[in-house]
Amino acid sequence: MVFSACHLPDRSRKDYSYVMNNLFYYVIKTLEQLVTDDYVLVYLHGASNRKNSPPFPFLKKCYQLLDRRLRKSLKSCYIVHPTFWLKSLIFMTRPFISSKFWRKMIYVPSLEELYTLVPLERNSIPEKVLNFNARYSS
């Protein structure tokens, strides 16, 4: 499953919590229907900014609400174009996340490296992220 942060809503929206909660429930429902075995999550952080990155309390809540079966079935979580801020945020979640889950997180600096790790079609990557990668991975 490919998830791109550049398409997340801006935190300044009045209905931000409502939108993010419904988005989270939609993703979970979709995962529950699709996941029958191991799966891989690809989080594309490139081309996003702090205004559309989820806040720490939301991430903590998501992890806590994630069904045990889905946590166990997750083979790897690739975090593409991680920033120092994102790495710091993820590090702050460490006390709340199991060590097994923590080991599944893999930081990937560029799409080229991601393509060597995960068989992905280019059209599954948003144009904004492709442009970001072209600017910062050269």
PDB file of N, CA and C in Angstrom, residues 46-105:
ATOM      1  N   GLY A  46       8.045  12.932   0.803  1.00  0.00           N
ATOM      2  CA  GLY A  46       8.503  13.996  -0.082  1.00  0.00           C
ATOM      3  C   GLY A  46       7.353  14.829  -0.609  1.00  0.00           C
ATOM      4  N   ALA A  47       7.610  16.124  -0.803  1.00  0.00           N
ATOM      5  CA  ALA A  47       6.641  17.097  -1.315  1.00  0.00           C
ATOM      6  C   ALA A  47       5.570  17.440  -0.288  1.00  0.00           C
ATOM      7  N   SER A  48       5.727  16.982   0.944  1.00  0.00           N
ATOM      8  CA  SER A  48       4.790  17.377   2.000  1.00  0.00           C
ATOM      9  C   SER A  48       5.467  18.457   2.844  1.00  0.00           C
ATOM     10  N   ASN A  49       4.721  19.020   3.763  1.00  0.00           N
ATOM     11  CA  ASN A  49       5.307  19.989   4.680  1.00  0.00           C
ATOM     12  C   ASN A  49       4.707  19.775   6.058  1.00  0.00           C
ATOM     13  N   ARG A  50       5.144  20.560   7.024  1.00  0.00           N
ATOM     14  CA  ARG A  50       4.673  20.368   8.400  1.00  0.00           C
ATOM     15  C   ARG A  50       3.179  20.637   8.531  1.00  0.00           C
ATOM     16  N   LYS A  51       2.620  21.446   7.636  1.00  0.00           N
ATOM     17  CA  LYS A  51       1.200  21.771   7.725  1.00  0.00           C
ATOM     18  C   LYS A  51       0.307  20.589   7.355  1.00  0.00           C
ATOM     19  N   ASN A  52       0.819  19.673   6.525  1.00  0.00           N
ATOM     20  CA  ASN A  52      -0.015  18.526   6.167  1.00  0.00           C
ATOM     21  C   ASN A  52       0.548  17.205   6.685  1.00  0.00           C
ATOM     22  N   SER A  53       1.515  17.278   7.595  1.00  0.00           N
ATOM     23  CA  SER A  53       2.016  16.068   8.253  1.00  0.00           C
ATOM     24  C   SER A  53       1.204  15.842   9.526  1.00  0.00           C
ATOM     25  N   PRO A  54       0.799  14.627   9.779  1.00  0.00           N
ATOM     26  CA  PRO A  54      -0.034  14.370  10.965  1.00  0.00           C
ATOM     27  C   PRO A  54       0.716  14.689  12.261  1.00  0.00           C
ATOM     28  N   PRO A  55       0.032  15.250  13.251  1.00  0.00           N
ATOM     29  CA  PRO A  55       0.670  15.548  14.534  1.00  0.00           C
ATOM     30  C   PRO A  55       0.922  14.270  15.343  1.00  0.00           C
ATOM     31  N   PHE A  56       1.837  14.364  16.284  1.00  0.00           N
ATOM     32  CA  PHE A  56       2.232  13.231  17.111  1.00  0.00           C
ATOM     33  C   PHE A  56       1.045  12.536  17.788  1.00  0.00           C
ATOM     34  N   PRO A  57       0.139  13.257  18.458  1.00  0.00           N
ATOM     35  CA  PRO A  57      -0.985  12.557  19.116  1.00  0.00           C
ATOM     36  C   PRO A  57      -1.831  11.730  18.143  1.00  0.00           C
ATOM     37  N   PHE A  58      -1.982  12.216  16.923  1.00  0.00           N
ATOM     38  CA  PHE A  58      -2.751  11.467  15.932  1.00  0.00           C
ATOM     39  C   PHE A  58      -2.028  10.168  15.567  1.00  0.00           C
ATOM     40  N   LEU A  59      -0.711  10.237  15.359  1.00  0.00           N
ATOM     41  CA  LEU A  59       0.059   9.034  15.012  1.00  0.00           C
ATOM     42  C   LEU A  59      -0.001   8.004  16.134  1.00  0.00           C
ATOM     43  N   LYS A  60       0.112   8.478  17.362  1.00  0.00           N
ATOM     44  CA  LYS A  60       0.045   7.574  18.515  1.00  0.00           C
ATOM     45  C   LYS A  60      -1.316   6.872  18.560  1.00  0.00           C
ATOM     46  N   LYS A  61      -2.378   7.663  18.355  1.00  0.00           N
ATOM     47  CA  LYS A  61      -3.730   7.096  18.365  1.00  0.00           C
ATOM     48  C   LYS A  61      -3.906   6.061  17.249  1.00  0.00           C
ATOM     49  N   CYS A  62      -3.369   6.365  16.068  1.00  0.00           N
ATOM     50  CA  CYS A  62      -3.471   5.434  14.937  1.00  0.00           C
ATOM     51  C   CYS A  62      -2.822   4.099  15.278  1.00  0.00           C
ATOM     52  N   TYR A  63      -1.642   4.164  15.839  1.00  0.00           N
ATOM     53  CA  TYR A  63      -0.940   2.922  16.197  1.00  0.00           C
ATOM     54  C   TYR A  63      -1.748   2.142  17.229  1.00  0.00           C
ATOM     55  N   GLN A  64      -2.277   2.830  18.223  1.00  0.00           N
ATOM     56  CA  GLN A  64      -3.032   2.155  19.277  1.00  0.00           C
ATOM     57  C   GLN A  64      -4.318   1.527  18.749  1.00  0.00           C
ATOM     58  N   LEU A  65      -4.922   2.153  17.744  1.00  0.00           N
ATOM     59  CA  LEU A  65      -6.172   1.630  17.185  1.00  0.00           C
ATOM     60  C   LEU A  65      -5.958   0.585  16.093  1.00  0.00           C
ATOM     61  N   LEU A  66      -4.727   0.456  15.649  1.00  0.00           N
ATOM     62  CA  LEU A  66      -4.420  -0.513  14.601  1.00  0.00           C
ATOM     63  C   LEU A  66      -4.571  -1.927  15.148  1.00  0.00           C
ATOM     64  N   ASP A  67      -5.361  -2.713  14.490  1.00  0.00           N
ATOM     65  CA  ASP A  67      -5.627  -4.080  14.902  1.00  0.00           C
ATOM     66  C   ASP A  67      -4.328  -4.881  14.993  1.00  0.00           C
ATOM     67  N   ARG A  68      -4.250  -5.757  15.965  1.00  0.00           N
ATOM     68  CA  ARG A  68      -3.055  -6.583  16.168  1.00  0.00           C
ATOM     69  C   ARG A  68      -2.696  -7.375  14.916  1.00  0.00           C
ATOM     70  N   ARG A  69      -3.705  -7.902  14.239  1.00  0.00           N
ATOM     71  CA  ARG A  69      -3.470  -8.688  13.011  1.00  0.00           C
ATOM     72  C   ARG A  69      -2.774  -7.839  11.947  1.00  0.00           C
ATOM     73  N   LEU A  70      -3.199  -6.591  11.807  1.00  0.00           N
ATOM     74  CA  LEU A  70      -2.580  -5.714  10.816  1.00  0.00           C
ATOM     75  C   LEU A  70      -1.148  -5.348  11.210  1.00  0.00           C
ATOM     76  N   ARG A  71      -0.917  -5.129  12.504  1.00  0.00           N
ATOM     77  CA  ARG A  71       0.460  -4.839  12.959  1.00  0.00           C
ATOM     78  C   ARG A  71       1.369  -6.036  12.711  1.00  0.00           C
ATOM     79  N   LYS A  72       0.867  -7.216  13.004  1.00  0.00           N
ATOM     80  CA  LYS A  72       1.663  -8.434  12.820  1.00  0.00           C
ATOM     81  C   LYS A  72       1.910  -8.749  11.347  1.00  0.00           C
ATOM     82  N   SER A  73       0.932  -8.481  10.497  1.00  0.00           N
ATOM     83  CA  SER A  73       1.054  -8.793   9.068  1.00  0.00           C
ATOM     84  C   SER A  73       1.931  -7.811   8.306  1.00  0.00           C
ATOM     85  N   LEU A  74       2.202  -6.656   8.906  1.00  0.00           N
ATOM     86  CA  LEU A  74       3.044  -5.670   8.246  1.00  0.00           C
ATOM     87  C   LEU A  74       4.469  -6.212   8.156  1.00  0.00           C
ATOM     88  N   LYS A  75       4.929  -6.407   6.938  1.00  0.00           N
ATOM     89  CA  LYS A  75       6.278  -6.939   6.729  1.00  0.00           C
ATOM     90  C   LYS A  75       7.313  -5.829   6.876  1.00  0.00           C
ATOM     91  N   SER A  76       7.054  -4.688   6.230  1.00  0.00           N
ATOM     92  CA  SER A  76       7.958  -3.544   6.290  1.00  0.00           C
ATOM     93  C   SER A  76       7.179  -2.263   6.072  1.00  0.00           C
ATOM     94  N   CYS A  77       7.687  -1.188   6.657  1.00  0.00           N
ATOM     95  CA  CYS A  77       7.127   0.142   6.431  1.00  0.00           C
ATOM     96  C   CYS A  77       8.275   1.010   5.911  1.00  0.00           C
ATOM     97  N   TYR A  78       8.225   1.321   4.630  1.00  0.00           N
ATOM     98  CA  TYR A  78       9.265   2.133   3.997  1.00  0.00           C
ATOM     99  C   TYR A  78       8.866   3.598   4.083  1.00  0.00           C
ATOM    100  N   ILE A  79       9.731   4.399   4.676  1.00  0.00           N
ATOM    101  CA  ILE A  79       9.486   5.829   4.817  1.00  0.00           C
ATOM    102  C   ILE A  79      10.431   6.531   3.854  1.00  0.00           C
ATOM    103  N   VAL A  80       9.854   7.063   2.772  1.00  0.00           N
ATOM    104  CA  VAL A  80      10.638   7.637   1.680  1.00  0.00           C
ATOM    105  C   VAL A  80      10.747   9.153   1.856  1.00  0.00           C
ATOM    106  N   HIS A  81      11.946   9.666   1.628  1.00  0.00           N
ATOM    107  CA  HIS A  81      12.273  11.088   1.789  1.00  0.00           C
ATOM    108  C   HIS A  81      12.036  11.562   3.227  1.00  0.00           C
ATOM    109  N   PRO A  82      12.547  10.845   4.221  1.00  0.00           N
ATOM    110  CA  PRO A  82      12.321  11.290   5.602  1.00  0.00           C
ATOM    111  C   PRO A  82      13.104  12.571   5.891  1.00  0.00           C
ATOM    112  N   THR A  83      12.487  13.461   6.626  1.00  0.00           N
ATOM    113  CA  THR A  83      13.165  14.677   7.055  1.00  0.00           C
ATOM    114  C   THR A  83      13.646  14.468   8.485  1.00  0.00           C
ATOM    115  N   PHE A  84      14.496  15.358   8.954  1.00  0.00           N
ATOM    116  CA  PHE A  84      14.945  15.287  10.342  1.00  0.00           C
ATOM    117  C   PHE A  84      13.742  15.385  11.276  1.00  0.00           C
ATOM    118  N   TRP A  85      12.801  16.290  10.930  1.00  0.00           N
ATOM    119  CA  TRP A  85      11.603  16.473  11.742  1.00  0.00           C
ATOM    120  C   TRP A  85      10.807  15.180  11.825  1.00  0.00           C
ATOM    121  N   LEU A  86      10.612  14.505  10.698  1.00  0.00           N
ATOM    122  CA  LEU A  86       9.848  13.256  10.687  1.00  0.00           C
ATOM    123  C   LEU A  86      10.567  12.170  11.481  1.00  0.00           C
ATOM    124  N   LYS A  87      11.870  12.051  11.301  1.00  0.00           N
ATOM    125  CA  LYS A  87      12.633  11.051  12.066  1.00  0.00           C
ATOM    126  C   LYS A  87      12.511  11.328  13.563  1.00  0.00           C
ATOM    127  N   SER A  88      12.552  12.599  13.941  1.00  0.00           N
ATOM    128  CA  SER A  88      12.410  12.967  15.356  1.00  0.00           C
ATOM    129  C   SER A  88      11.028  12.596  15.879  1.00  0.00           C
ATOM    130  N   LEU A  89      10.012  12.880  15.083  1.00  0.00           N
ATOM    131  CA  LEU A  89       8.640  12.552  15.458  1.00  0.00           C
ATOM    132  C   LEU A  89       8.479  11.040  15.639  1.00  0.00           C
ATOM    133  N   ILE A  90       9.016  10.296  14.709  1.00  0.00           N
ATOM    134  CA  ILE A  90       8.926   8.829  14.798  1.00  0.00           C
ATOM    135  C   ILE A  90       9.692   8.329  16.014  1.00  0.00           C
ATOM    136  N   PHE A  91      10.840   8.934  16.281  1.00  0.00           N
ATOM    137  CA  PHE A  91      11.633   8.541  17.448  1.00  0.00           C
ATOM    138  C   PHE A  91      10.839   8.773  18.739  1.00  0.00           C
ATOM    139  N   MET A  92      10.052   9.848  18.777  1.00  0.00           N
ATOM    140  CA  MET A  92       9.245  10.141  19.972  1.00  0.00           C
ATOM    141  C   MET A  92       8.166   9.083  20.192  1.00  0.00           C
ATOM    142  N   THR A  93       7.792   8.358  19.156  1.00  0.00           N
ATOM    143  CA  THR A  93       6.775   7.310  19.301  1.00  0.00           C
ATOM    144  C   THR A  93       7.355   6.006  19.841  1.00  0.00           C
ATOM    145  N   ARG A  94       8.653   5.932  19.913  1.00  0.00           N
ATOM    146  CA  ARG A  94       9.312   4.673  20.307  1.00  0.00           C
ATOM    147  C   ARG A  94       8.768   4.060  21.609  1.00  0.00           C
ATOM    148  N   PRO A  95       8.515   4.856  22.661  1.00  0.00           N
ATOM    149  CA  PRO A  95       7.994   4.243  23.889  1.00  0.00           C
ATOM    150  C   PRO A  95       6.615   3.584  23.725  1.00  0.00           C
ATOM    151  N   PHE A  96       5.888   3.982  22.698  1.00  0.00           N
ATOM    152  CA  PHE A  96       4.524   3.479  22.511  1.00  0.00           C
ATOM    153  C   PHE A  96       4.443   2.349  21.488  1.00  0.00           C
ATOM    154  N   ILE A  97       5.548   2.079  20.809  1.00  0.00           N
ATOM    155  CA  ILE A  97       5.555   1.104  19.715  1.00  0.00           C
ATOM    156  C   ILE A  97       6.404  -0.099  20.118  1.00  0.00           C
ATOM    157  N   SER A  98       5.934  -1.271  19.788  1.00  0.00           N
ATOM    158  CA  SER A  98       6.688  -2.484  20.126  1.00  0.00           C
ATOM    159  C   SER A  98       8.004  -2.521  19.356  1.00  0.00           C
ATOM    160  N   SER A  99       8.986  -3.177  19.935  1.00  0.00           N
ATOM    161  CA  SER A  99      10.304  -3.261  19.287  1.00  0.00           C
ATOM    162  C   SER A  99      10.212  -4.024  17.962  1.00  0.00           C
ATOM    163  N   LYS A 100       9.310  -4.995  17.868  1.00  0.00           N
ATOM    164  CA  LYS A 100       9.128  -5.727  16.609  1.00  0.00           C
ATOM    165  C   LYS A 100       8.613  -4.798  15.515  1.00  0.00           C
ATOM    166  N   PHE A 101       7.652  -3.970  15.859  1.00  0.00           N
ATOM    167  CA  PHE A 101       7.108  -3.019  14.895  1.00  0.00           C
ATOM    168  C   PHE A 101       8.173  -2.000  14.504  1.00  0.00           C
ATOM    169  N   TRP A 102       8.937  -1.532  15.477  1.00  0.00           N
ATOM    170  CA  TRP A 102       9.996  -0.541  15.244  1.00  0.00           C
ATOM    171  C   TRP A 102      11.015  -1.054  14.228  1.00  0.00           C
ATOM    172  N   ARG A 103      11.356  -2.317  14.301  1.00  0.00           N
ATOM    173  CA  ARG A 103      12.346  -2.900  13.376  1.00  0.00           C
ATOM    174  C   ARG A 103      11.830  -2.996  11.944  1.00  0.00           C
ATOM    175  N   LYS A 104      10.539  -2.885  11.762  1.00  0.00           N
ATOM    176  CA  LYS A 104       9.954  -2.962  10.418  1.00  0.00           C
ATOM    177  C   LYS A 104      10.066  -1.641   9.659  1.00  0.00           C
ATOM    178  N   MET A 105      10.425  -0.560  10.348  1.00  0.00           N
ATOM    179  CA  MET A 105      10.535   0.751   9.718  1.00  0.00           C
ATOM    180  C   MET A 105      11.883   0.901   9.024  1.00  0.00           C
TER     181      MET A 105
END
